[in-house]
mmCIF file of C-alpha atoms and ligand atoms in Angstrom:
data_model
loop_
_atom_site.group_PDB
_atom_site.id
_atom_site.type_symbol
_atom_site.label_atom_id
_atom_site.label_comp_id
_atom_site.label_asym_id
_atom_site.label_seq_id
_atom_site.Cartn_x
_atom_site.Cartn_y
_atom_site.Cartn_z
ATOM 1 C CA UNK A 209 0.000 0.000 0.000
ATOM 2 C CA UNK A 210 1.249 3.876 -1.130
ATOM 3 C CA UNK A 211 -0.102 7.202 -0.595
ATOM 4 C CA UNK A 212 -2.885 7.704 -3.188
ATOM 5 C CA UNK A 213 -4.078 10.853 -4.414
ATOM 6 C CA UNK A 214 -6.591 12.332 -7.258
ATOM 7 C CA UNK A 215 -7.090 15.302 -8.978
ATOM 8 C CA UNK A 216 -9.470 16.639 -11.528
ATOM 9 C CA UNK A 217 -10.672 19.239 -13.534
ATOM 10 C CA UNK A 218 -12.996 21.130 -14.953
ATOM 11 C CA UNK A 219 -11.613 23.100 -17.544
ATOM 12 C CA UNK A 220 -9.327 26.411 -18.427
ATOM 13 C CA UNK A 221 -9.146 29.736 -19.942
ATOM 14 C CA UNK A 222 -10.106 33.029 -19.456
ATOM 15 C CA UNK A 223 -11.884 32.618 -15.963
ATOM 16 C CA UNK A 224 -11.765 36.061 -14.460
ATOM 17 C CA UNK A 225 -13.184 36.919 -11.125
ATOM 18 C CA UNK A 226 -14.708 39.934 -12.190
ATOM 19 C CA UNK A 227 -17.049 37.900 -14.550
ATOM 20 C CA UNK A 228 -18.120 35.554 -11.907
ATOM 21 C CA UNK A 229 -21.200 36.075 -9.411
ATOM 22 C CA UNK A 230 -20.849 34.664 -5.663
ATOM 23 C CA UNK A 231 -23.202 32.150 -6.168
ATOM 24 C CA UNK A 232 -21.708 30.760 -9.269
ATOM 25 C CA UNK A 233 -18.320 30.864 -7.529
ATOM 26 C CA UNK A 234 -19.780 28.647 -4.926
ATOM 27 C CA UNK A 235 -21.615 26.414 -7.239
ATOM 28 C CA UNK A 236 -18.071 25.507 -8.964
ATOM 29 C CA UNK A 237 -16.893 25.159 -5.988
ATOM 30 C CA UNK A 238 -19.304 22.500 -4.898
ATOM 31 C CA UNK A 239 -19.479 20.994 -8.576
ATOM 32 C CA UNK A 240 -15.446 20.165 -7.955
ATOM 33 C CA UNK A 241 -15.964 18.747 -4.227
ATOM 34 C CA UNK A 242 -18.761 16.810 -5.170
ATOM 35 C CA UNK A 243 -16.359 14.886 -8.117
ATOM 36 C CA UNK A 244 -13.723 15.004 -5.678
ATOM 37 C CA UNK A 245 -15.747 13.137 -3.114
ATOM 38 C CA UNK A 246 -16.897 10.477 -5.762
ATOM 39 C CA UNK A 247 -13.473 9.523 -6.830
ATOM 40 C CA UNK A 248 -11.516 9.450 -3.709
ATOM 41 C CA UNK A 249 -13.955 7.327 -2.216
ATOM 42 C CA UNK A 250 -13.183 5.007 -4.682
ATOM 43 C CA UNK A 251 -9.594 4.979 -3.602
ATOM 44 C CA UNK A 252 -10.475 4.967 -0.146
ATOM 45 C CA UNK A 253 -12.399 1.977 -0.570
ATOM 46 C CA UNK A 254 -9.732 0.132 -2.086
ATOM 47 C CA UNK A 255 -11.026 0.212 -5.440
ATOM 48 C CA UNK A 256 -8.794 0.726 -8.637
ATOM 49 C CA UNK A 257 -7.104 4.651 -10.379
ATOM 50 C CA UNK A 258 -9.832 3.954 -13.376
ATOM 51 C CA UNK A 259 -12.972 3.572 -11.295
ATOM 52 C CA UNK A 260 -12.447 6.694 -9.588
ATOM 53 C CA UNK A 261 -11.482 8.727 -12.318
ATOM 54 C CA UNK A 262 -14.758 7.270 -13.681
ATOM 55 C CA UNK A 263 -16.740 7.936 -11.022
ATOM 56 C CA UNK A 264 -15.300 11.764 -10.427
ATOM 57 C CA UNK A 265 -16.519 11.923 -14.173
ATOM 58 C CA UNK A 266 -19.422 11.425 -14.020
ATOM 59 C CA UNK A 267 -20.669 13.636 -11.412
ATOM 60 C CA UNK A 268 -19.035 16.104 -13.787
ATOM 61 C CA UNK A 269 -20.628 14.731 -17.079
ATOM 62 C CA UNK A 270 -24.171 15.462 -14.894
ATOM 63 C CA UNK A 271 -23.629 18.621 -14.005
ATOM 64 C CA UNK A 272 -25.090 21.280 -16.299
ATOM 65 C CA UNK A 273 -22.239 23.935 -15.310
ATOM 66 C CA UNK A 274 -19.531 22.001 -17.599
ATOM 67 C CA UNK A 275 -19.059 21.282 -21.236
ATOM 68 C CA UNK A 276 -19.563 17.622 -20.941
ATOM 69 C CA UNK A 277 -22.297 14.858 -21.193
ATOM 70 C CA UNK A 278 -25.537 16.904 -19.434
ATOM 71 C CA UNK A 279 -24.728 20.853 -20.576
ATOM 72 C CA UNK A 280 -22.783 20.069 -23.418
ATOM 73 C CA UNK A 281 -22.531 22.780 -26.081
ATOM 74 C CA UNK A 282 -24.566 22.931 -29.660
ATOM 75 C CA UNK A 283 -22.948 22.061 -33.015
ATOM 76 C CA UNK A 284 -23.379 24.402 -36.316
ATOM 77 C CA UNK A 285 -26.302 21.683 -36.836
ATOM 78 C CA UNK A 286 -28.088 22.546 -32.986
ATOM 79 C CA UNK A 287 -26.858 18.776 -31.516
ATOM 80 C CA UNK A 288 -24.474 18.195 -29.160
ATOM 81 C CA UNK A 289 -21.990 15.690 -30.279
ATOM 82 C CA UNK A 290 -19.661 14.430 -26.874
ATOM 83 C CA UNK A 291 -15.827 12.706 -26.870
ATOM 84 C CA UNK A 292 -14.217 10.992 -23.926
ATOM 85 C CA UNK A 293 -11.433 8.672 -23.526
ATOM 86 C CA UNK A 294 -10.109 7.007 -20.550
ATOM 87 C CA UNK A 295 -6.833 5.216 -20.083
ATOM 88 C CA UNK A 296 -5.626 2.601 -17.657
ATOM 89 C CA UNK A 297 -1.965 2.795 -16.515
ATOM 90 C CA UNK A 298 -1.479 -0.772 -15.577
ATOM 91 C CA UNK A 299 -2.326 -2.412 -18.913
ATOM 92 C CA UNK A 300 -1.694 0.515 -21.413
ATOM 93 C CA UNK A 301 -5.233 0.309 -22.747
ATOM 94 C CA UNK A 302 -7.674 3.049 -23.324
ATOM 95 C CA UNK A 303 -10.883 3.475 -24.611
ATOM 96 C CA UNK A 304 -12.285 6.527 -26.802
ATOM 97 C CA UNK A 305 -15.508 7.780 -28.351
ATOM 98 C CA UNK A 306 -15.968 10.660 -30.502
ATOM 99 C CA UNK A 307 -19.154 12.478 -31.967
ATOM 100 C CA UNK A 308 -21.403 10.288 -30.027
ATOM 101 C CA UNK A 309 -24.974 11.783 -29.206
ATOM 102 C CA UNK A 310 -27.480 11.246 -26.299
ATOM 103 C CA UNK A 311 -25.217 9.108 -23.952
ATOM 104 C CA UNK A 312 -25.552 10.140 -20.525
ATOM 105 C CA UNK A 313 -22.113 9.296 -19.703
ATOM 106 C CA UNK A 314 -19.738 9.274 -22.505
ATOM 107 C CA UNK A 315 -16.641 8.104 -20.021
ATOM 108 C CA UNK A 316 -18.805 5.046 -19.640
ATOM 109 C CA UNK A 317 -18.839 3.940 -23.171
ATOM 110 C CA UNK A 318 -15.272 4.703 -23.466
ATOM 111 C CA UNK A 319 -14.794 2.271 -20.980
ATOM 112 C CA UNK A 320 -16.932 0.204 -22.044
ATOM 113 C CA UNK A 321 -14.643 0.694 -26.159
ATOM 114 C CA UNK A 322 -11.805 -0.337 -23.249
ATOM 115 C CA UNK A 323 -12.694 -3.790 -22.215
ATOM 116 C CA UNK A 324 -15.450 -4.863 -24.743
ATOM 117 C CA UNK A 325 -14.825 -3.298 -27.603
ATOM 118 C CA UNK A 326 -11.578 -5.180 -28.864
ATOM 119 C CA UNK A 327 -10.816 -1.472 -30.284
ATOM 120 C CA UNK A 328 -10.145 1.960 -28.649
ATOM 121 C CA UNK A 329 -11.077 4.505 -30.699
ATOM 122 C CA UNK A 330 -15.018 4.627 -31.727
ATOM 123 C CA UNK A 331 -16.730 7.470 -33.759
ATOM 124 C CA UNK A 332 -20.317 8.705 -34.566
ATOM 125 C CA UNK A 333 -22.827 6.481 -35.412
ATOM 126 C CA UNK A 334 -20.759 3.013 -34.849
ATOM 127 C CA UNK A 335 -20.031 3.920 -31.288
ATOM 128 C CA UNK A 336 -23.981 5.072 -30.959
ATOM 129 C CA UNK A 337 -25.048 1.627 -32.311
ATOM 130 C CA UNK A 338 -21.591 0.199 -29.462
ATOM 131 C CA UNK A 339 -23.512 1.847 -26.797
ATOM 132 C CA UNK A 340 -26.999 0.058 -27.732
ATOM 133 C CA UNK A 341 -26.000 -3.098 -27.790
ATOM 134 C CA UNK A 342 -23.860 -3.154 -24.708
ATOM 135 C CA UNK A 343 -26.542 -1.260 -22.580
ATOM 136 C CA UNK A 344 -24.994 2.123 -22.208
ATOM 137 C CA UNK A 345 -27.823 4.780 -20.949
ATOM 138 C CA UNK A 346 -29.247 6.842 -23.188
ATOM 139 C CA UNK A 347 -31.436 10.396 -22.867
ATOM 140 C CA UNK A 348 -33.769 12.070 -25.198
ATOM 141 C CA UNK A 349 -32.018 15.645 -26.485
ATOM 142 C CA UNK A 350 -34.083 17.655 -23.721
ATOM 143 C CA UNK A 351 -31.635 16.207 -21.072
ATOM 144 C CA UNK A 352 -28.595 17.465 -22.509
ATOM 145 C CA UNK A 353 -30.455 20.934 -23.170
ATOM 146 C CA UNK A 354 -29.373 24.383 -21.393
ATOM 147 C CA UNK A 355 -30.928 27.587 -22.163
ATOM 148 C CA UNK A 356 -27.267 29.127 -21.687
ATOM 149 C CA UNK A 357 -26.007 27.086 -23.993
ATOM 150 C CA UNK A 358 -28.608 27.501 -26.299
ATOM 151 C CA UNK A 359 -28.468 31.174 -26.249
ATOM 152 C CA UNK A 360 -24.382 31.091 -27.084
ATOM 153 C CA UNK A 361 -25.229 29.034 -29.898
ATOM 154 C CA UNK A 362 -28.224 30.863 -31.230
ATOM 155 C CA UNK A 363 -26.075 33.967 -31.003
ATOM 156 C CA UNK A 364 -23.098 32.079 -33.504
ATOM 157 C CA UNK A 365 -25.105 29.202 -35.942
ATOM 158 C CA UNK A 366 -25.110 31.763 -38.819
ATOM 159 C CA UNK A 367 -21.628 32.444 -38.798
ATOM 160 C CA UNK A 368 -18.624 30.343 -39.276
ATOM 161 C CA UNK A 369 -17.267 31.151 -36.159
ATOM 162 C CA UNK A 370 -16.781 28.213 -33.150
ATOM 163 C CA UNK A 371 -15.800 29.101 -29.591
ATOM 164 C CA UNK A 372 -14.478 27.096 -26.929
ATOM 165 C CA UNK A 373 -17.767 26.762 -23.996
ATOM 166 C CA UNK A 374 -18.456 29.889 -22.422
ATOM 167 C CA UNK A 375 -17.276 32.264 -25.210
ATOM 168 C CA UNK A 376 -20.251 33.465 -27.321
ATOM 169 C CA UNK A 377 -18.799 36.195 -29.376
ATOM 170 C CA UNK A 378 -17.161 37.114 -32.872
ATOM 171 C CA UNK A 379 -13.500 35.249 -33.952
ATOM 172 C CA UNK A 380 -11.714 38.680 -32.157
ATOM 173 C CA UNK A 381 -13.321 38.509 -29.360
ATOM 174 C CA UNK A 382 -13.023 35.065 -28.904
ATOM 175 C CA UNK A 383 -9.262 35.279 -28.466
ATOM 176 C CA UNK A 384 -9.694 37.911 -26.165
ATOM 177 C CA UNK A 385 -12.127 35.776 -23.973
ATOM 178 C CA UNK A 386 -11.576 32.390 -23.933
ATOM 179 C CA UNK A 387 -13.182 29.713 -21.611
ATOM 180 C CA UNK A 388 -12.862 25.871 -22.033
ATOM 181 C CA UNK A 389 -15.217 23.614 -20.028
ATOM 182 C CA UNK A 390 -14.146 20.082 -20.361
ATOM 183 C CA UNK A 391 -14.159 17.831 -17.160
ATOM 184 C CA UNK A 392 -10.911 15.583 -16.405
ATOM 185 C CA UNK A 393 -9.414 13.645 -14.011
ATOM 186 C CA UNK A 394 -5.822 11.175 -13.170
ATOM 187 C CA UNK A 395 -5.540 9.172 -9.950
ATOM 188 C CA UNK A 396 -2.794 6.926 -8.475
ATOM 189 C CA UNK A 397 -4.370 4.486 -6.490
ATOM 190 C CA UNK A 398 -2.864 2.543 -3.275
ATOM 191 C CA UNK A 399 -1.148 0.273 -5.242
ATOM 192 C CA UNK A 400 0.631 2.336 -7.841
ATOM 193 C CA UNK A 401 -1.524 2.053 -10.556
ATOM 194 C CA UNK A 402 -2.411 5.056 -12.674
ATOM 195 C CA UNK A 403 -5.094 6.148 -14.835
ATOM 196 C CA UNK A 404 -6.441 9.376 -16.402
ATOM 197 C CA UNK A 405 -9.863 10.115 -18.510
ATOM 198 C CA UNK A 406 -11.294 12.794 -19.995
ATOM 199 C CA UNK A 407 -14.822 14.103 -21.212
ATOM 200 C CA UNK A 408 -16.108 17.049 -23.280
ATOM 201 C CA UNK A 409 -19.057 18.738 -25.936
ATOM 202 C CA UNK A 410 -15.820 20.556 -27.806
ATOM 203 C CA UNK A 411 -16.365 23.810 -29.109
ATOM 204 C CA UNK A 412 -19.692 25.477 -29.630
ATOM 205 C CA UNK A 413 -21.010 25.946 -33.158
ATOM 206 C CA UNK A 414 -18.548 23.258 -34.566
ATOM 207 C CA UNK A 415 -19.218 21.562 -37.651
ATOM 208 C CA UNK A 416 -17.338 18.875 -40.177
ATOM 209 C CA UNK A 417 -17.290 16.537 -37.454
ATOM 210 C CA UNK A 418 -14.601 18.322 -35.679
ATOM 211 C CA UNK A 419 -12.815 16.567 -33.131
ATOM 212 C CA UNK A 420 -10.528 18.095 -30.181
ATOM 213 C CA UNK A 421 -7.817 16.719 -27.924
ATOM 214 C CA UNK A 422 -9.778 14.986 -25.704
ATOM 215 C CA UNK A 423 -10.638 11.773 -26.918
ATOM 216 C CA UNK A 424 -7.468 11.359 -28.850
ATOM 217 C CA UNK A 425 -4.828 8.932 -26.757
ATOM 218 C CA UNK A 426 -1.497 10.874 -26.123
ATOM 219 C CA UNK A 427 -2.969 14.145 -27.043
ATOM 220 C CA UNK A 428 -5.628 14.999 -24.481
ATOM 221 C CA UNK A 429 -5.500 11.870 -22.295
ATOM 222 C CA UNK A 430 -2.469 9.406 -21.230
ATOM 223 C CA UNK A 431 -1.848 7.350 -18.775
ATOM 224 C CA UNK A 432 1.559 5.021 -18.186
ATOM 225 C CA UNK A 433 2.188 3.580 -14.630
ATOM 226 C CA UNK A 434 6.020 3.818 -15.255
ATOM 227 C CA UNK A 435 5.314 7.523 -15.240
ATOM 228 C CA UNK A 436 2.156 9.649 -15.149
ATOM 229 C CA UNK A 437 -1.430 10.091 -15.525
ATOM 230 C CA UNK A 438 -2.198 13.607 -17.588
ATOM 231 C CA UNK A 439 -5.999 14.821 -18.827
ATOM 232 C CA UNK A 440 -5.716 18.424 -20.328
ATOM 233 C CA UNK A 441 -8.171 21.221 -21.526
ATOM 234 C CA UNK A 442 -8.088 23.752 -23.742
ATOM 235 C CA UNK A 443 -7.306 24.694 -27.535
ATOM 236 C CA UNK A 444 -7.875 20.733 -28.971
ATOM 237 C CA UNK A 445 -5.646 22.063 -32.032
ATOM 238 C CA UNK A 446 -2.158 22.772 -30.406
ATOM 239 C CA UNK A 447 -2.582 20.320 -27.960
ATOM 240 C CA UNK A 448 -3.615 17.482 -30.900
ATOM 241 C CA UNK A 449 -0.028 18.813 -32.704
ATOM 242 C CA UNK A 450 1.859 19.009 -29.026
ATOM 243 C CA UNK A 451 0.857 15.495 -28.439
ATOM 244 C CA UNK A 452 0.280 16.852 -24.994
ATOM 245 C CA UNK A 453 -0.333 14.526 -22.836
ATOM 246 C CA UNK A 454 2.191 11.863 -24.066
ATOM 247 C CA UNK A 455 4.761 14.963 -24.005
ATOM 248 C CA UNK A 456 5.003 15.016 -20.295
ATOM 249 C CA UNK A 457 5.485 11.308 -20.263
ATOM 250 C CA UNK A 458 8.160 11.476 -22.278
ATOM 251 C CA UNK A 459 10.142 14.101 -20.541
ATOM 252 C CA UNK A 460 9.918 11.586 -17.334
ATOM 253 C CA UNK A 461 10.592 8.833 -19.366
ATOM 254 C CA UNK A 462 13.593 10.080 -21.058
ATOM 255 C CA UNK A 463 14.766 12.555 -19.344
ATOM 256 C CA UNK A 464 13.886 11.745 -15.684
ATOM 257 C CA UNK A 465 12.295 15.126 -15.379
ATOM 258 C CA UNK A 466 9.507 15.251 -12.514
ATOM 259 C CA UNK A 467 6.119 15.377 -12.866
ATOM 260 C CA UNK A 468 5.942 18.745 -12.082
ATOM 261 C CA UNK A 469 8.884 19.753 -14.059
ATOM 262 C CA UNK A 470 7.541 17.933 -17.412
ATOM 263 C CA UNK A 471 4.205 19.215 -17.431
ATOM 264 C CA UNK A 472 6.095 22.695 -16.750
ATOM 265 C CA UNK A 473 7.948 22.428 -19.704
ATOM 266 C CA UNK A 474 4.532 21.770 -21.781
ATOM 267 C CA UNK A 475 2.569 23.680 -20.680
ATOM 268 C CA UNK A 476 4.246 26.754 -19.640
ATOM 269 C CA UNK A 477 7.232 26.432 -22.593
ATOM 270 C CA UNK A 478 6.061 23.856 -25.898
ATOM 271 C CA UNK A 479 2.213 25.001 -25.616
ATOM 272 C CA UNK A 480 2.995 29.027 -25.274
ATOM 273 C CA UNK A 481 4.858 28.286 -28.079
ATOM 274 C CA UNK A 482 2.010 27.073 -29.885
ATOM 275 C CA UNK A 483 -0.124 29.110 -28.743
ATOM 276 C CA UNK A 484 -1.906 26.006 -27.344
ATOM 277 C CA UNK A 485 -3.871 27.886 -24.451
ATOM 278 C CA UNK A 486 -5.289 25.682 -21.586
ATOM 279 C CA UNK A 487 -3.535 23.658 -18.609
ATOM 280 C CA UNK A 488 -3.472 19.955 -17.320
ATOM 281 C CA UNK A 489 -3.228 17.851 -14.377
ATOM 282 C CA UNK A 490 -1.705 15.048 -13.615
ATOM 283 C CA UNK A 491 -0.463 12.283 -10.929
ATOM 284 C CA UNK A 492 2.822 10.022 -10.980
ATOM 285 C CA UNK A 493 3.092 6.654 -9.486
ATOM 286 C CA UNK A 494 4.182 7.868 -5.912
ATOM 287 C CA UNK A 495 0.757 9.402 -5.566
ATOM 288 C CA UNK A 496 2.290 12.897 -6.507
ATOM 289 C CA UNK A 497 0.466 15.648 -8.095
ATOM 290 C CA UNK A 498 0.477 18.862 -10.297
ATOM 291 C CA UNK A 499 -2.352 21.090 -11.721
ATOM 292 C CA UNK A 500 -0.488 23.854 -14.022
ATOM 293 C CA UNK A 501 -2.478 25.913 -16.683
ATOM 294 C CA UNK A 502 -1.120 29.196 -19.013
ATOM 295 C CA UNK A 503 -5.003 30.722 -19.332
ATOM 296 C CA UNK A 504 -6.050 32.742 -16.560
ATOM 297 C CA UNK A 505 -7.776 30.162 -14.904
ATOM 298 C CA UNK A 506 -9.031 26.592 -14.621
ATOM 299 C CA UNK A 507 -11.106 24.944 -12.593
ATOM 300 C CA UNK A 508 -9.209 22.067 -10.387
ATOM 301 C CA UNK A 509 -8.923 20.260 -7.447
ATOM 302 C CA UNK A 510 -6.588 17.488 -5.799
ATOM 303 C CA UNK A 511 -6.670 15.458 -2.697
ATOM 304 C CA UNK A 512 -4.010 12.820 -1.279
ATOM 305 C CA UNK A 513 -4.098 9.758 1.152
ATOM 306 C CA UNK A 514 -1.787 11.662 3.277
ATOM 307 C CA UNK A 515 -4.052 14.482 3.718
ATOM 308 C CA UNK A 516 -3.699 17.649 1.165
ATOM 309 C CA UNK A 517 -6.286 19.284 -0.086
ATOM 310 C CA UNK A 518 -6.927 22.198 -2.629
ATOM 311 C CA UNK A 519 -9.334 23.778 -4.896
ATOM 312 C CA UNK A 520 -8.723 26.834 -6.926
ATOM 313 C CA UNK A 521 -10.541 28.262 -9.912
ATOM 314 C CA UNK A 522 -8.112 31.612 -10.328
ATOM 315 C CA UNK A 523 -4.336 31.345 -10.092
ATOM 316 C CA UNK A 524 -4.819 31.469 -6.697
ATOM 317 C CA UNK A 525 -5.788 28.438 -4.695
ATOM 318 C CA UNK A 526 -9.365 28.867 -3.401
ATOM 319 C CA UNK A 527 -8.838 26.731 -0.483
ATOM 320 C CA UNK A 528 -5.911 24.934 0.331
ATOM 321 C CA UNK A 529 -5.415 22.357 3.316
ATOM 322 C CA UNK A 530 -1.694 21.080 3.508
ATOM 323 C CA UNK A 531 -2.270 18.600 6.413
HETATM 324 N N1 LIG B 249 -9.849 20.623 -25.381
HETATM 325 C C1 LIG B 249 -11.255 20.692 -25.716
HETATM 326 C C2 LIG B 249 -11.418 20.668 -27.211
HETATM 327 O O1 LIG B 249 -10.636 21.287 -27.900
HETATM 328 C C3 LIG B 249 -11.917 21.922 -25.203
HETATM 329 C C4 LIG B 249 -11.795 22.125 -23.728
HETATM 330 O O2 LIG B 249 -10.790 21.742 -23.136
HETATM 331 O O3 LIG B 249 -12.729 22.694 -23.140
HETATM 332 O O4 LIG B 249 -12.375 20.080 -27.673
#
């Protein structure tokens, strides 16, 4: 038995705390402990890194406030199409779905593309038609609806332009004001076994069947029990072209770098370069772990066996309980 620890996320980018009310504040806030809760139960009862990065999922996926499953954002055609991949440590396999509609829990069917599908990448229809026959829960549109959501869309469907969640304005002011609200998460459990997932709607008002980082293995999601657990958010594109995720593992891999110092040198070095804006987080087999973004905020939260806390939204910590 090891110190286990798991952290998650629920997006990055412009997150200002002049555009935020109290009571939204607090209802991020809550959104992240619930998760937390979720998932390190999981660990506390023993139970494996890829159930409770499930599990913090999907309290995530069913909460309206993020870009993912339930509150998902519209497509050019008024849908919402989801992608989610999770990845176990231990074995090296992964699962991944992208463009699937009306599935409650997308990280479930990628699991599900994990051990059932003798594949682990599914798209579109064929993963819809995946789902049905293996008993994956479904919802009518409504349940995925948001009048928020809705309204960004509405305000964007006759131009060309996409946005990243929150943002509802022209091209220019979308690079001014960008928010990204995909849910992630990467745990360690007590026996040194990694593994990460990740879950989003993409951008509003996207079209051709685009697809972002999140889904795609290396990219927005990796996980590799000889060295780290990483789910990111942000600008799919750079991150896609980065090969994000797999980045940091490399940099411990091959260079012995830390966890810490790896994802630095993504994030804060390969992705600025890139203009790739967004952050990660991420755990190593030792139960360590980092949340590091280059937007002005993202929403995050970690929790070890040994006893630290914290939960920040800003660059600042919002609460932070070092044992
Ligand atoms: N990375 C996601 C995408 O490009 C967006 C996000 O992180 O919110 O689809």
């Amino acid at each position: 038995m090891q110190p286990f620890s798991l952290v998650i996320h629920g997006g990055a980018g412009t997150i200002l705390k002049q555009d935020m009310t109290p009571e939204l504040e607090q209802a991020y806030v809550k959104a992240l402990e619930d998760a937390m809760s979720a998932g390190f139960a999981v660990l506390e009862q023993d139970g494996t890194a890829t159930n409770a990065v499930k599990a913090a999922i999907v309290v995530l996926e069913d909460n309206l406030l993020f870009n993912a499953g339930r509150g998902s954002v519209f497509t050019k055609k008024g849908v919402q199409e989801m992608d989610a991949a999770i990845m176990d440590g231990r074995t090296l396999g992964a699962g991944a779905v992208a463009g699937v509609r009306n599935i409650r829990n997308p990280i479930e069917l990628a699991e599900e593309v994990m051990l059932n599908s003798n594949h682990v990448f599914l798209s579109g229809k064929g993963a819809n038609d995946f789902a049905i026959k293996q008993g994956i829960k479904l919802e009518p549109d409504e349940y995925f609806f948001s009048q928020f959501r809705y309204d960004q869309w509405k305000e964007m469907r006759d131009s060309d332009n996409y946005s990243l969640d929150h943002t509802h304005q022209g091209l220019e002011e979308l690079m001014k004001d960008k928010k990204f609200g995909t849910v992630g998460a990467a745990a360690c459990d007590a026996y040194g076994n990694i593994a990460a997932a990740t879950s989003t709607g993409g951008m509003t008002n996207k079209k051709y069947g685009r697809i972002g980082d999140s889904p795609v293995i290396g990219a927005g999601t990796y996980a590799n029990n000889a060295t780290c657990g990483i789910s990111c958010t942000g600008h799919g594109e750079p991150f896609i072209c980065a090969v994000a995720a797999y980045d940091v593992s490399c940099l411990m891999e091959y260079k012995g770098m830390s966890l810490q110092d790896a994802m630095n040198q993504v994030v804060n070095v390969k992705l600025v370069k890139m203009e790739g804006e967004g952050g990660m987080i991420g755990v190593d087999a030792k139960g360590n772990t980092a949340m590091l973004f280059n937007s002005a905020g993202m929403y995050r939260a970690m929790r070890k066996s040994t006893g630290e806390s914290a939960i920040g939204i800003y660059k600042d910590l919002y609460s932070e309980n070092s044992r």
